[in-house]
Amino acid sequence: LADPNLKRDAWSLGPAIASRPETEFVVIGDQEVFAALPTENKRYFGYMSFEAYLRLMSQCTVSLSPGEDLAHWNTKSDGKYVDAARAGVLTIGSPVVYDGVIRHGVNGLMAREVAEWAPLLRDVLTDEPARERMAKAAWDQVRAERMFADQEAVRRDWYLDLWRRRDELNAAIIARVPGLREM
């Protein structure tokens, strides 16, 4: 949970928590979100290795993946969706990061505003077949379209192209970013 609005309004998850008080929240690396969650049924973890993160993700049911439409948020990776899908975990995400990957109700859920998080969470916690269907669809999508092994040739060619154009690309970024040359 990294969205500043969700941090400020984490209490808005109250209706979902009240409907399923046994739900445990797991927060990694964000003390503000952890403190704001209106439940005692929560665990906090500091930042951890990728392997530990994947193990912890695989123990979860839902990944809450908000993002606020701030400068550069649209450049964030949808990697958490991929990580959740491989673990069989349903993602509820924000459009700023996940609009291009989550098809609402098919392979995850899209919360377009803070008020939608609690009802979406409550619904998927109470509808296990729907949650499992969407999580499976997410994994099927990732397996069919996002496996790194399937991208090997494309990635290799991309890196070789970047290397070939490095002088041109370096000159272009230096021209776009004042003071970069002096750094």
Short mmCIF file of C-alpha atoms in Angstrom, two decimals:
data_model
loop_
_atom_site.label_atom_id
_atom_site.label_comp_id
_atom_site.label_asym_id
_atom_site.label_seq_id
_atom_site.Cartn_x
_atom_site.Cartn_y
_atom_site.Cartn_z
CA LEU A 1 0.00 0.00 0.00
CA ALA A 2 1.84 3.06 -1.19
CA ASP A 3 -0.89 5.51 -2.21
CA PRO A 4 -0.75 8.64 -0.03
CA ASN A 5 -4.56 8.88 -0.16
CA LEU A 6 -4.91 5.29 1.05
CA LYS A 7 -2.39 6.01 3.81
CA ARG A 8 -4.42 8.98 4.92
CA ASP A 9 -7.69 7.13 4.47
CA ALA A 10 -6.66 3.58 5.48
CA TRP A 11 -9.56 3.80 7.92
CA SER A 12 -11.79 3.62 4.81
CA LEU A 13 -11.03 -0.11 4.77
CA GLY A 14 -13.05 -0.30 8.00
CA PRO A 15 -16.21 -1.75 6.38
CA ALA A 16 -14.20 -4.57 4.79
CA ILE A 17 -12.42 -5.23 8.07
CA ALA A 18 -15.71 -5.20 10.00
CA SER A 19 -17.28 -7.70 7.60
CA ARG A 20 -14.27 -10.04 7.81
CA PRO A 21 -12.50 -9.28 11.13
CA GLU A 22 -10.40 -12.45 10.80
CA THR A 23 -8.64 -10.95 7.78
CA GLU A 24 -4.99 -10.33 8.49
CA PHE A 25 -3.23 -7.44 6.79
CA VAL A 26 0.44 -7.78 5.87
CA VAL A 27 2.34 -4.56 5.18
CA ILE A 28 5.89 -4.43 3.87
CA GLY A 29 8.02 -1.35 4.40
CA ASP A 30 5.35 1.28 5.02
CA GLN A 31 4.90 2.13 8.71
CA GLU A 32 2.31 4.84 7.95
CA VAL A 33 -0.06 2.40 6.24
CA PHE A 34 0.51 -0.17 8.97
CA ALA A 35 -0.28 2.35 11.71
CA ALA A 36 -3.37 3.65 9.88
CA LEU A 37 -5.04 0.26 9.38
CA PRO A 38 -8.01 0.11 11.77
CA THR A 39 -7.34 -3.43 12.99
CA GLU A 40 -5.06 -5.24 15.39
CA ASN A 41 -4.96 -8.21 13.00
CA LYS A 42 -1.94 -7.02 11.05
CA ARG A 43 1.75 -7.79 10.63
CA TYR A 44 4.51 -5.42 9.62
CA PHE A 45 7.71 -6.38 7.82
CA GLY A 46 10.62 -4.15 6.93
CA TYR A 47 12.05 -4.32 3.46
CA MET A 48 13.22 -7.81 2.59
CA SER A 49 14.86 -9.86 -0.11
CA PHE A 50 12.90 -10.53 -3.27
CA GLU A 51 12.75 -14.24 -2.42
CA ALA A 52 11.31 -13.52 1.04
CA TYR A 53 8.81 -11.09 -0.49
CA LEU A 54 7.64 -13.75 -2.97
CA ARG A 55 7.27 -16.31 -0.15
CA LEU A 56 5.23 -13.83 1.88
CA MET A 57 3.12 -12.87 -1.16
CA SER A 58 2.27 -16.53 -1.73
CA GLN A 59 0.71 -16.67 1.75
CA CYS A 60 -1.71 -13.84 0.92
CA THR A 61 -5.16 -13.89 -0.65
CA VAL A 62 -5.40 -10.35 -2.03
CA SER A 63 -2.76 -7.80 -3.00
CA LEU A 64 -3.86 -4.21 -2.47
CA SER A 65 -1.82 -2.25 -4.99
CA PRO A 66 -2.84 1.40 -5.01
CA GLY A 67 -1.09 4.23 -6.71
CA GLU A 68 -1.92 7.91 -6.87
CA ASP A 69 -1.84 9.90 -10.10
CA LEU A 70 1.23 11.92 -9.14
CA ALA A 71 4.24 12.88 -11.24
CA HIS A 72 6.05 9.78 -12.47
CA TRP A 73 3.60 7.25 -10.94
CA ASN A 74 2.60 6.29 -14.46
CA THR A 75 6.15 5.08 -14.95
CA LYS A 76 5.88 2.53 -12.14
CA SER A 77 6.08 -1.11 -13.04
CA ASP A 78 3.12 -3.46 -12.79
CA GLY A 79 5.55 -6.05 -11.38
CA LYS A 80 3.56 -6.49 -8.17
CA TYR A 81 0.64 -7.72 -10.31
CA VAL A 82 2.95 -10.27 -11.95
CA ASP A 83 4.28 -11.36 -8.54
CA ALA A 84 0.75 -11.73 -7.16
CA ALA A 85 -0.48 -13.63 -10.23
CA ARG A 86 2.35 -16.17 -10.03
CA ALA A 87 1.41 -16.76 -6.39
CA GLY A 88 -2.33 -17.17 -7.11
CA VAL A 89 -3.12 -13.89 -5.36
CA LEU A 90 -5.81 -11.52 -6.64
CA THR A 91 -4.75 -7.91 -7.24
CA ILE A 92 -6.91 -4.89 -6.53
CA GLY A 93 -5.08 -2.02 -8.19
CA SER A 94 -5.30 1.62 -9.18
CA PRO A 95 -5.59 2.70 -12.81
CA VAL A 96 -2.46 4.86 -12.78
CA VAL A 97 -0.30 1.72 -12.70
CA TYR A 98 -2.62 -1.15 -13.62
CA ASP A 99 -5.05 0.19 -16.23
CA GLY A 100 -3.12 -1.50 -19.02
CA VAL A 101 -3.04 -4.91 -17.38
CA ILE A 102 -6.06 -5.42 -15.07
CA ARG A 103 -9.38 -6.06 -16.76
CA HIS A 104 -11.84 -5.32 -13.95
CA GLY A 105 -13.68 -8.46 -12.88
CA VAL A 106 -11.68 -10.67 -15.26
CA ASN A 107 -8.10 -10.88 -13.99
CA GLY A 108 -8.29 -8.53 -11.01
CA LEU A 109 -10.17 -5.52 -9.75
CA MET A 110 -9.66 -1.82 -10.35
CA ALA A 111 -10.29 0.72 -7.59
CA ARG A 112 -10.66 4.09 -9.27
CA GLU A 113 -11.09 6.06 -6.03
CA VAL A 114 -10.41 5.55 -2.32
CA ALA A 115 -14.07 4.81 -1.54
CA GLU A 116 -13.99 1.71 -3.78
CA TRP A 117 -11.24 -0.16 -1.91
CA ALA A 118 -13.35 -1.41 1.03
CA PRO A 119 -16.31 -2.71 -1.03
CA LEU A 120 -14.02 -4.42 -3.54
CA LEU A 121 -11.97 -6.01 -0.76
CA ARG A 122 -15.09 -7.11 1.14
CA ASP A 123 -16.60 -8.62 -2.01
CA VAL A 124 -13.55 -10.70 -2.93
CA LEU A 125 -13.03 -11.85 0.65
CA THR A 126 -16.60 -13.17 0.72
CA ASP A 127 -16.72 -14.58 -2.83
CA GLU A 128 -13.97 -17.18 -2.95
CA PRO A 129 -14.97 -18.65 -6.36
CA ALA A 130 -14.84 -15.21 -8.02
CA ARG A 131 -11.54 -14.41 -6.33
CA GLU A 132 -10.01 -17.71 -7.42
CA ARG A 133 -11.35 -17.32 -10.98
CA MET A 134 -9.83 -13.86 -11.34
CA ALA A 135 -6.53 -14.93 -9.75
CA LYS A 136 -6.32 -17.89 -12.15
CA ALA A 137 -7.08 -15.61 -15.11
CA ALA A 138 -4.25 -13.31 -13.97
CA TRP A 139 -1.84 -16.25 -13.79
CA ASP A 140 -2.99 -17.51 -17.19
CA GLN A 141 -2.33 -14.04 -18.64
CA VAL A 142 1.10 -13.77 -17.03
CA ARG A 143 2.05 -17.29 -18.11
CA ALA A 144 0.92 -16.64 -21.70
CA GLU A 145 2.22 -13.09 -22.14
CA ARG A 146 4.74 -12.09 -19.50
CA MET A 147 7.21 -14.90 -18.93
CA PHE A 148 10.75 -13.56 -19.14
CA ALA A 149 11.94 -16.63 -21.04
CA ASP A 150 9.53 -15.71 -23.84
CA GLN A 151 11.04 -12.23 -23.99
CA GLU A 152 14.68 -13.25 -24.16
CA ALA A 153 15.25 -12.51 -27.87
CA VAL A 154 13.28 -9.25 -27.72
CA ARG A 155 15.19 -8.11 -24.64
CA ARG A 156 18.56 -9.06 -26.14
CA ASP A 157 17.77 -7.13 -29.33
CA TRP A 158 16.55 -4.14 -27.29
CA TYR A 159 19.75 -4.03 -25.21
CA LEU A 160 21.90 -4.36 -28.34
CA ASP A 161 19.93 -1.52 -29.96
CA LEU A 162 20.39 0.67 -26.87
CA TRP A 163 24.11 -0.06 -26.92
CA ARG A 164 24.34 0.78 -30.63
CA ARG A 165 22.54 4.11 -30.04
CA ARG A 166 24.19 4.97 -26.69
CA ASP A 167 25.95 8.13 -27.91
CA GLU A 168 22.74 9.47 -29.48
CA LEU A 169 20.66 8.55 -26.39
CA ASN A 170 23.16 10.07 -23.97
CA ALA A 171 23.25 13.30 -25.99
CA ALA A 172 19.44 13.44 -26.05
CA ILE A 173 19.03 13.01 -22.29
CA ILE A 174 21.76 15.55 -21.56
CA ALA A 175 19.92 18.01 -23.81
CA ARG A 176 16.59 17.33 -22.03
CA VAL A 177 17.81 17.45 -18.43
CA PRO A 178 19.53 20.69 -17.44
CA GLY A 179 22.59 20.12 -15.27
CA LEU A 180 22.84 16.40 -15.99
CA ARG A 181 26.20 16.76 -17.72
CA GLU A 182 27.62 18.30 -14.53
CA MET A 183 26.44 15.47 -12.30
#
